[in-house]
Amino acid sequence: MRRIWTWGILICLSLPKAQAAEDIFPLSEVKPGMTATWRTVVRGNELKDFQLEILGTVPEGLGPGWSTIVGLATDPEMIQIGGVAGMSGSPVYIDGKLLGAYSYTYTWSKDQAFVGITPIEQMFKIVDAFDLGEQQGFQALSPFSVPSVSQTTTPVQDTSFVDWSPQPVPTPLSFGGISAQTLQTLQPEFAQVGWQAPVTTGMGASSEGQPDYSLDAGQPMAAVLMTGDFNAAATGTITWRDGERLLGFGHSFLGAGNVAVPLAGAEVLTIVSNQRLSFKLSKFGDIVGTIFQDRASGIAGRIGPKPPMTELNLRTRNAHGWRETYEAQLIQHPQWTSLLAATTVLETANSAMSAGERQTLYLHGQIYPEGMNSISFERVATGPSAGAMLARRLFAELYDFLDNPFEPVTLDRIDLSLEIVDSWQLSGLRSVNIYPEAPQPGDQVQVELKLLNYRGDERKLLVNLQIPPTADEGDTFAVVIADGEQLDRETSDGGGVPHSLEDIALSWSLERVPGRLYAALIKPTEGIGLEGAALPNLPPSVLQQLSEPNPSRLNRPVSQIVVDEKNFSLPGIFQGSYSAQLTIR
């Protein structure tokens, strides 16, 4: 059982049924015209009260069995700035009794500040409803879930269809150590993981020596996604606290259900008034606990034990001798671990010390899945968008692995090494000559390649491929020149549909390096590709038996095998392909 599962059980064992530490104002007693107060922080950590008028309740306002209370702010300050991102979770009181959480608003209304309130009775259900069997951290998706990130493109959501409906008050996500340029480039990827709320830069973690932040009702709280040399956290407000337990936000955060998100206190620098949507500009403190439930009516957390995080080590160097090492801790979540790792790579490529007009990027990586052997990989990108291409590929590949349909998996560590060259490095095929054209069994086939780089400079490369001595007259072979990714697509040896997480890890280790030049001698045959080895010319009974899916091995039928192969690491990327048929005489 993996760590994230046992973590959820640990939290549940120490979390009894929710019992209010203060009086509750029942939803059934709410009447139009009542005066209510909501409490929040607009600067620093000083609590401030604001008035609102209750307009009424909306049964089933959030869905079957989930009501909403609607209010209207009466303080001129709040009417002017409207809904404020980061204020969600602010406790609302009637006669000193807790009614619920400020959580919804009409973002386009500026002369009227409507407030949607999630009743506290519904928020208590987050704690009360989840027993031991359901506290299991992030869940693996079933094989029939949504397609993988690498197979889909999710456009930015157009909310105009429901623009007249109250929206959850957005939870602003603040980054430190990440530039606006990087975030703007990866905006489609943030939308792809479902993040539509505001994103700000230049903020993040508080400096050392800051006092411990209070985590009482009305105070800001941070859901930490990344901390270290790069950091990111989303800030909302605490609605209720009883001892180590707390509730906040009044709506979902990531919409992930059972979670293990680091919890920290926060400080509000100011409220930035914006015509579209005002927001709290905040920074967060040390991690002090865990958010363990993320549901439609809010989030539930506990102060105390901290969740495990993925360690990220990123080393970089450029051609001028500049070197730097960055360290960070990432939330353990299939989408966000992948996206945040990709974000740090793009930021490093874009940084002032490494950015250049023309770049080629070499990325060497190693991931350490919990309970499994480490997996190594190499990637290279060149051209005007090299950094974005490399980051997007890393995001898609990590996400496909972590979001596999077989079992939950987390990464203990990610080690990345990024080398930056200040020039475009790209080679393509100009011509191919093969000698002899009609080889005999056991002959060496010499392949002469003429390559051109993007400047038009020519380079010659000689490759020797061995015809098997057992070849018969009339046998046919194909000489294929391609980069590693294309050769993987054109050959089926070692491929197959994965039946387990171990199969996915094996497929990573078997894949050829994208962008590297490969020369292969291929023979048509019928057989099985079994765990990376091609088994040709099998008897029909054996072929049928091995063709059946088996969860313990990666297998598939093959129609050809690679009998000889060479690869060459050229500067940058090789693009192009060539194929020619040889007949044995």
XYZ file of C-alpha atoms in Angstrom:
585
model
C 0.000 0.000 0.000
C 1.443 3.332 -1.023
C 2.150 6.198 1.327
C -0.686 8.468 0.277
C -3.270 5.804 1.153
C -1.940 5.236 4.652
C -1.768 8.993 5.219
C -5.508 9.356 4.684
C -6.163 6.574 7.209
C -3.907 8.248 9.778
C -5.877 11.474 9.564
C -9.238 9.753 9.791
C -8.347 7.802 12.910
C -7.649 11.029 14.765
C -10.647 13.009 13.469
C -13.905 12.456 15.422
C -17.338 13.677 14.435
C -17.581 17.441 13.950
C -18.928 19.296 16.968
C -19.303 23.058 16.814
C -17.180 24.964 19.289
C -19.644 27.868 19.049
C -23.371 28.289 18.518
C -24.736 27.606 15.044
C -27.487 29.651 13.393
C -29.759 27.023 11.760
C -30.553 27.271 8.068
C -34.214 26.656 8.901
C -34.393 29.933 10.861
C -32.945 32.181 8.141
C -35.420 34.893 7.060
C -35.216 37.662 4.436
C -34.291 41.039 5.895
C -32.032 39.686 8.629
C -28.743 41.490 9.208
C -25.595 39.381 9.102
C -21.883 40.032 9.528
C -19.013 38.418 7.718
C -15.493 38.429 9.127
C -12.307 38.471 7.098
C -8.836 40.008 6.735
C -8.147 42.794 4.247
C -4.564 43.558 5.333
C -2.053 41.692 7.470
C -3.895 39.416 9.902
C -6.287 41.933 11.453
C -9.889 40.721 11.401
C -12.521 43.120 10.118
C -16.314 42.789 10.083
C -18.600 43.744 7.186
C -22.385 43.927 7.113
C -24.827 42.304 4.731
C -28.563 41.926 4.374
C -30.045 38.439 3.995
C -32.201 38.243 0.851
C -33.313 34.647 1.368
C -32.393 31.012 0.828
C -32.270 29.000 -2.386
C -33.129 25.325 -1.774
C -31.045 22.979 -3.939
C -28.951 26.021 -4.884
C -25.756 23.955 -5.005
C -27.429 20.734 -6.094
C -29.841 18.194 -4.624
C -29.911 18.623 -0.855
C -27.467 21.557 -0.903
C -28.975 24.971 -0.244
C -27.504 28.445 -0.670
C -28.148 31.595 1.336
C -28.125 34.844 -0.651
C -27.086 38.151 0.883
C -26.329 41.687 -0.240
C -23.301 43.573 1.091
C -24.217 46.952 2.573
C -20.734 48.364 3.353
C -19.739 50.933 0.676
C -16.194 49.523 0.566
C -17.413 46.036 -0.359
C -20.013 47.321 -2.820
C -17.285 49.189 -4.679
C -14.837 46.292 -5.024
C -17.460 43.541 -5.436
C -16.542 39.879 -5.034
C -12.992 39.309 -3.802
C -10.954 36.258 -4.776
C -9.416 34.823 -1.619
C -12.327 35.862 0.595
C -14.127 32.551 0.121
C -14.584 30.825 3.452
C -15.003 34.056 5.436
C -17.393 33.171 8.288
C -20.844 34.780 8.285
C -22.679 35.349 11.589
C -26.205 36.267 12.665
C -26.510 37.473 16.261
C -23.043 36.085 16.960
C -23.975 32.603 15.752
C -22.149 30.996 12.826
C -24.356 30.848 9.731
C -21.909 29.691 7.069
C -19.166 30.765 4.667
C -18.975 33.614 2.155
C -18.373 31.515 -0.949
C -20.262 32.635 -4.084
C -20.721 35.892 -5.967
C -21.729 37.446 -9.267
C -18.331 38.500 -10.576
C -19.738 40.969 -13.115
C -21.946 42.924 -10.702
C -20.162 46.070 -9.434
C -22.938 48.324 -8.172
C -24.436 45.481 -6.117
C -22.224 43.107 -4.131
C -24.185 39.875 -3.886
C -22.855 37.244 -1.508
C -23.645 33.534 -1.743
C -23.291 31.741 1.607
C -22.682 28.018 2.084
C -24.542 26.956 5.271
C -22.193 25.706 7.985
C -24.432 22.668 8.538
C -23.557 21.519 5.025
C -19.872 22.154 5.609
C -19.922 19.982 8.750
C -20.991 17.079 6.529
C -17.489 17.113 5.021
C -16.094 15.945 8.354
C -19.021 13.811 9.506
C -19.651 11.829 6.320
C -16.231 10.294 5.616
C -15.379 7.227 7.660
C -12.260 5.084 7.773
C -12.930 3.232 4.531
C -13.156 6.434 2.508
C -10.040 8.263 3.737
C -7.589 7.053 1.122
C -5.915 10.072 -0.433
C -5.987 10.658 -4.173
C -7.803 7.951 -6.110
C -6.520 6.240 -9.248
C -8.836 6.750 -12.205
C -10.568 3.760 -13.727
C -9.588 2.503 -17.201
C -12.762 4.162 -18.499
C -11.935 7.645 -17.219
C -11.036 10.672 -19.301
C -8.310 10.310 -21.969
C -4.733 11.085 -21.054
C -3.387 14.621 -21.220
C -1.175 13.730 -24.168
C -4.251 12.655 -26.144
C -6.501 15.620 -25.441
C -6.568 19.354 -25.778
C -8.824 21.158 -23.325
C -9.678 24.725 -24.344
C -10.057 27.487 -21.801
C -13.566 27.189 -20.428
C -16.086 29.661 -21.832
C -18.246 30.623 -18.868
C -20.558 32.925 -20.836
C -23.098 30.079 -21.069
C -23.675 30.308 -17.297
C -22.645 33.942 -16.828
C -25.902 34.809 -15.050
C -25.314 32.207 -12.340
C -23.440 32.877 -9.097
C -19.875 31.596 -9.305
C -17.630 30.260 -6.536
C -15.446 33.096 -5.299
C -12.144 32.190 -7.003
C -9.176 31.103 -4.933
C -6.159 33.103 -6.193
C -3.006 31.100 -6.873
C 0.204 32.996 -6.079
C 3.635 32.006 -7.403
C 7.107 32.915 -6.220
C 10.187 32.299 -8.354
C 8.013 31.866 -11.466
C 7.622 34.672 -14.008
C 4.453 35.906 -15.674
C 5.963 34.885 -19.032
C 6.211 31.261 -17.925
C 2.674 31.173 -16.524
C 1.237 32.824 -19.621
C 2.953 30.272 -21.864
C 1.505 27.386 -19.838
C -1.955 28.925 -19.470
C -3.516 26.185 -21.674
C -2.002 23.542 -19.385
C -3.421 25.260 -16.284
C -6.823 25.274 -17.982
C -6.291 21.626 -18.883
C -6.011 20.656 -15.215
C -9.140 22.695 -14.496
C -7.599 25.858 -13.009
C -9.599 28.936 -14.044
C -8.989 31.217 -11.036
C -6.586 34.199 -11.031
C -2.839 33.533 -11.030
C -0.378 36.087 -9.655
C 3.414 36.238 -9.582
C 6.048 37.884 -7.434
C 4.537 36.546 -4.201
C 4.657 33.187 -2.468
C 6.288 32.092 0.781
C 7.034 34.486 3.629
C 10.659 35.169 4.467
C 12.338 33.490 7.420
C 11.716 35.036 10.804
C 8.019 35.709 10.220
C 5.831 35.030 13.276
C 3.479 32.060 13.279
C 0.226 32.975 11.579
C -3.046 32.584 13.429
C -5.388 29.955 12.028
C -8.660 31.103 13.570
C -12.006 31.703 11.882
C -11.772 34.635 9.476
C -7.994 34.350 9.075
C -6.403 33.517 5.702
C -5.188 29.983 5.048
C -3.056 28.643 2.217
C -3.267 25.392 0.293
C 0.397 24.899 -0.619
C 1.192 23.314 -3.980
C 4.947 23.977 -4.089
C 7.537 25.343 -1.694
C 11.277 25.971 -1.852
C 13.207 27.918 -4.495
C 9.945 27.896 -6.444
C 6.668 28.159 -4.565
C 2.948 28.284 -5.188
C -0.086 28.425 -2.913
C -3.786 29.220 -3.162
C -5.239 31.431 -0.440
C -8.737 31.293 1.020
C -10.279 31.885 4.436
C -10.983 29.716 7.485
C -14.685 29.394 8.304
C -14.569 27.339 11.499
C -11.973 25.859 13.807
C -12.276 23.490 16.735
C -8.931 22.463 18.221
C -6.839 20.919 15.436
C -9.740 20.731 12.988
C -10.852 23.438 10.603
C -13.176 24.079 7.666
C -12.797 26.711 4.954
C -13.430 28.034 1.442
C -17.163 27.130 1.319
C -16.647 25.518 -2.092
C -14.227 23.043 -3.638
C -10.560 23.838 -4.258
C -9.271 21.266 -6.759
C -12.479 19.237 -6.843
C -10.410 16.177 -5.937
C -12.359 14.653 -3.021
C -9.912 12.788 -0.775
C -6.684 14.780 -0.818
C -3.446 15.378 1.070
C -2.673 19.063 0.447
C -0.164 20.914 2.661
C -1.836 23.531 4.865
C -0.219 26.810 5.947
C -1.155 30.097 7.517
C -1.070 33.226 5.375
C -0.883 37.001 5.449
C -2.871 39.430 3.297
C -0.811 42.325 1.948
C -3.779 44.142 0.452
C -6.902 43.764 -1.659
C -6.232 44.624 -5.293
C -9.359 46.249 -6.697
C -10.061 45.110 -10.244
C -12.961 45.849 -12.569
C -13.278 42.199 -13.526
C -12.477 40.575 -10.171
C -10.752 41.981 -7.096
C -8.389 39.671 -5.215
C -6.358 39.350 -2.035
C -2.612 39.673 -2.551
C -1.131 37.217 -0.052
C 1.924 35.281 1.036
C 2.022 32.061 3.017
C 3.983 30.753 5.986
C 5.336 27.378 7.047
C 3.350 24.209 6.447
C 1.521 23.340 9.671
C -0.945 20.612 8.695
C -2.972 18.899 5.991
C -6.101 19.579 3.969
C -7.620 16.105 3.656
C -11.067 16.728 2.135
C -11.936 18.852 -0.910
C -15.692 18.781 -1.494
C -18.418 20.889 -3.092
C -19.248 22.629 0.197
C -15.666 23.371 1.241
C -12.378 21.935 2.425
C -11.535 20.215 5.714
C -8.102 20.258 7.288
C -6.195 19.357 10.386
C -3.347 21.195 12.072
C -0.563 18.788 12.990
C 0.856 16.030 10.766
C 2.142 17.243 7.407
C 1.558 15.333 4.171
C 4.400 13.816 2.147
C 5.629 15.879 -0.801
C 7.682 15.102 -3.896
C 11.274 16.337 -3.776
C 12.388 18.191 -6.922
C 16.063 18.769 -7.723
C 16.782 20.811 -10.849
C 20.339 21.474 -12.004
C 21.026 23.745 -14.943
C 24.041 25.008 -16.853
C 24.658 26.958 -20.030
C 27.500 27.161 -22.539
C 29.058 30.138 -20.718
C 29.744 28.171 -17.551
C 26.811 29.474 -15.514
C 25.468 26.779 -13.197
C 22.660 26.742 -10.689
C 20.801 24.188 -8.579
C 17.192 24.620 -7.481
C 15.263 22.623 -4.913
C 11.537 22.475 -4.264
C 8.853 20.303 -2.707
C 5.763 19.549 -4.816
C 2.273 18.441 -3.843
C 1.701 14.747 -4.572
C -1.113 14.910 -7.103
C -1.141 13.435 -10.649
C -1.949 16.687 -12.439
C -0.209 19.212 -10.227
C 3.031 17.312 -9.629
C 3.373 17.048 -13.404
C 2.418 20.651 -14.165
C 4.580 22.198 -11.451
C 7.646 20.183 -12.492
C 7.122 21.345 -16.083
C 6.671 24.941 -14.884
C 10.064 24.928 -13.140
C 11.772 23.625 -16.291
C 10.259 26.354 -18.461
C 11.071 29.032 -15.887
C 14.699 27.882 -15.770
C 14.925 28.042 -19.567
C 13.355 31.529 -19.496
C 15.446 32.887 -16.620
C 17.614 35.956 -17.054
C 20.881 34.008 -16.774
C 19.935 31.357 -19.329
C 17.497 32.981 -21.744
C 18.671 33.427 -25.312
C 17.077 34.292 -28.630
C 17.989 30.865 -30.010
C 18.171 27.866 -27.717
C 18.626 24.121 -27.754
C 17.672 22.425 -24.505
C 18.880 19.029 -23.308
C 16.896 17.540 -20.434
C 18.065 14.468 -18.532
C 15.626 13.219 -15.930
C 15.143 10.489 -13.374
C 11.961 9.866 -11.412
C 11.671 7.752 -8.273
C 8.189 6.214 -7.917
C 7.496 4.999 -4.402
C 8.081 1.258 -4.137
C 9.511 0.953 -7.671
C 12.849 1.231 -9.435
C 13.801 4.658 -10.731
C 13.073 5.555 -14.365
C 15.489 7.590 -16.512
C 14.705 9.580 -19.649
C 16.255 12.056 -22.088
C 14.552 14.798 -24.062
C 15.809 17.535 -26.365
C 14.108 20.530 -27.959
C 15.248 23.310 -30.266
C 13.724 26.230 -32.114
C 11.858 29.407 -31.119
C 9.628 27.561 -28.602
C 12.115 25.005 -27.287
C 11.350 25.666 -23.613
C 7.595 25.428 -24.080
C 7.889 22.227 -26.127
C 10.112 20.593 -23.515
C 7.884 21.655 -20.607
C 4.682 20.497 -22.298
C 6.181 17.121 -23.125
C 7.386 16.630 -19.552
C 3.941 17.568 -18.228
C 2.130 15.134 -20.529
C 4.470 12.202 -19.894
C 4.564 12.586 -16.111
C 0.800 12.989 -15.976
C 0.170 9.890 -18.100
C 2.350 7.896 -15.699
C 0.919 9.282 -12.450
C -2.685 9.201 -13.688
C -2.454 5.596 -14.889
C -5.649 3.477 -14.735
C -4.101 0.656 -12.689
C -3.080 1.853 -9.227
C -2.188 5.027 -7.319
C 1.448 6.024 -7.580
C 3.395 8.927 -6.124
C 6.913 10.153 -6.766
C 9.382 10.372 -3.908
C 11.791 12.438 -5.994
C 12.311 14.027 -9.402
C 15.890 14.763 -10.518
C 16.258 16.976 -13.594
C 19.360 18.276 -15.359
C 18.877 20.991 -17.975
C 21.683 21.990 -20.342
C 21.120 25.162 -22.353
C 22.960 25.843 -25.630
C 22.657 29.317 -27.169
C 21.945 28.203 -30.724
C 19.461 26.190 -32.697
C 20.785 22.694 -33.339
C 18.822 20.796 -35.953
C 19.899 18.279 -38.610
C 17.988 16.743 -41.503
C 18.640 14.218 -44.272
C 20.015 15.404 -47.597
C 20.806 12.039 -49.202
C 21.217 8.318 -48.432
C 23.409 5.826 -50.321
C 23.502 2.087 -49.560
C 26.264 -0.375 -50.556
C 25.809 -3.099 -51.692
C 22.246 -2.839 -52.963
C 21.913 -6.663 -53.176
C 23.882 -8.049 -50.209
C 24.656 -11.669 -49.400
C 24.122 -13.419 -46.033
C 26.593 -12.108 -43.455
C 27.489 -8.964 -45.447
C 28.045 -5.575 -43.873
C 25.716 -3.028 -45.446
C 27.288 0.421 -45.500
C 24.854 3.327 -45.284
C 26.223 6.741 -46.196
C 24.191 9.626 -44.790
C 24.588 13.245 -45.793
C 23.079 15.605 -43.227
C 22.333 19.324 -43.332
C 21.938 21.570 -40.302
C 19.595 24.569 -40.287
C 22.419 26.822 -41.572
C 22.965 24.580 -44.602
C 26.261 23.061 -43.399
C 26.779 19.492 -44.624
C 28.018 16.528 -42.598
C 28.711 12.943 -43.738
C 28.010 9.917 -41.538
C 28.810 6.241 -42.296
C 26.768 3.469 -40.674
C 27.402 -0.298 -40.932
C 24.477 -2.696 -40.525
C 24.992 -6.483 -40.364
C 22.968 -8.898 -42.531
C 22.400 -12.089 -40.463
C 24.529 -15.047 -41.681
C 21.377 -17.182 -41.516
C 19.547 -15.069 -44.091
C 18.292 -16.973 -47.151
C 18.330 -15.973 -50.777
C 15.241 -13.928 -51.554
C 14.769 -12.684 -47.988
C 13.902 -9.007 -47.785
C 15.125 -6.448 -45.284
C 14.402 -2.752 -44.867
C 16.962 -0.092 -44.030
C 15.187 2.591 -41.991
C 16.634 5.976 -41.021
C 14.553 7.902 -38.474
C 14.632 9.594 -35.107
C 13.918 7.481 -32.028
C 10.286 8.480 -31.654
C 9.416 7.731 -35.281
C 11.299 4.426 -35.243
C 9.307 3.424 -32.148
C 6.114 4.111 -34.086
C 7.248 2.186 -37.162
C 8.458 -0.899 -35.310
C 6.479 -3.011 -32.901
C 9.243 -4.948 -31.165
C 8.988 -4.470 -27.419
C 5.809 -2.410 -27.639
C 2.395 -3.387 -26.395
C -0.656 -2.390 -24.453
C 0.267 -2.055 -20.761
C -1.618 -4.229 -18.282
C -0.070 -2.809 -15.110
C 1.868 0.113 -13.696
C 5.044 -1.952 -14.050
C 4.303 -2.297 -17.777
C 4.129 1.485 -18.109
C 7.480 1.823 -16.343
C 8.949 -0.859 -18.633
C 7.701 0.942 -21.740
C 9.539 4.094 -20.592
C 12.797 2.154 -20.300
C 12.330 0.534 -23.731
C 11.547 3.650 -25.734
C 14.195 5.156 -27.967
C 15.408 8.711 -27.442
C 13.276 11.250 -29.352
C 15.309 13.473 -31.662
C 18.281 11.078 -31.842
C 19.346 9.589 -35.209
C 18.743 5.835 -35.584
C 19.679 3.508 -38.446
C 17.958 0.122 -38.308
C 17.879 -3.077 -40.360
C 14.386 -4.570 -40.156
C 13.072 -7.956 -41.292
C 9.375 -8.780 -41.848
C 8.251 -11.696 -39.672
C 5.413 -12.876 -37.455
C 6.045 -13.188 -33.759
C 5.589 -11.651 -30.337
C 7.212 -8.662 -28.703
C 7.571 -9.801 -25.082
C 8.924 -7.421 -22.408
C 11.207 -5.720 -24.905
C 12.429 -8.854 -26.729
C 11.155 -9.897 -30.164
C 10.361 -13.619 -30.551
C 9.976 -14.352 -34.301
C 8.909 -17.466 -36.234
C 6.972 -19.076 -33.379
C 4.789 -22.196 -33.831
C 1.090 -21.260 -34.185
C 0.144 -22.752 -30.792
C 2.868 -20.788 -28.964
C 2.009 -17.629 -30.911
C -1.646 -17.894 -29.860
C -0.791 -18.505 -26.207
C 1.629 -15.591 -25.955
C -0.753 -13.269 -27.812
C -3.281 -13.434 -24.959
C -3.127 -10.424 -22.596
C -1.214 -11.161 -19.423
C -1.053 -8.665 -16.537
C 2.470 -9.807 -15.688
C 4.102 -8.954 -19.014
C 4.077 -6.386 -21.799
C 3.327 -8.281 -25.003
C 1.862 -7.750 -28.468
C 2.020 -9.359 -31.913
C 4.819 -8.101 -34.161
C 5.060 -8.127 -37.937
C 8.745 -7.202 -38.107
C 11.877 -7.330 -35.989
C 14.959 -5.137 -35.774
C 17.987 -7.329 -36.525
C 20.596 -4.560 -36.240
C 20.473 -0.990 -35.023
C 22.829 1.953 -34.505
C 22.130 5.357 -32.983
C 24.032 8.631 -33.016
C 23.697 11.589 -30.683
C 23.944 14.562 -33.030
C 23.972 18.149 -31.788
C 20.349 18.984 -31.061
C 17.559 17.237 -32.935
C 17.519 14.991 -35.988
C 14.451 15.244 -38.209
C 13.632 13.204 -41.278
C 13.104 9.613 -42.347
C 14.136 7.214 -45.086
C 13.344 3.593 -45.933
C 14.751 1.282 -48.629
C 14.234 -2.433 -49.290
C 17.108 -4.894 -49.776
C 16.780 -8.405 -51.253
C 19.331 -11.089 -50.387
C 21.008 -12.658 -53.418
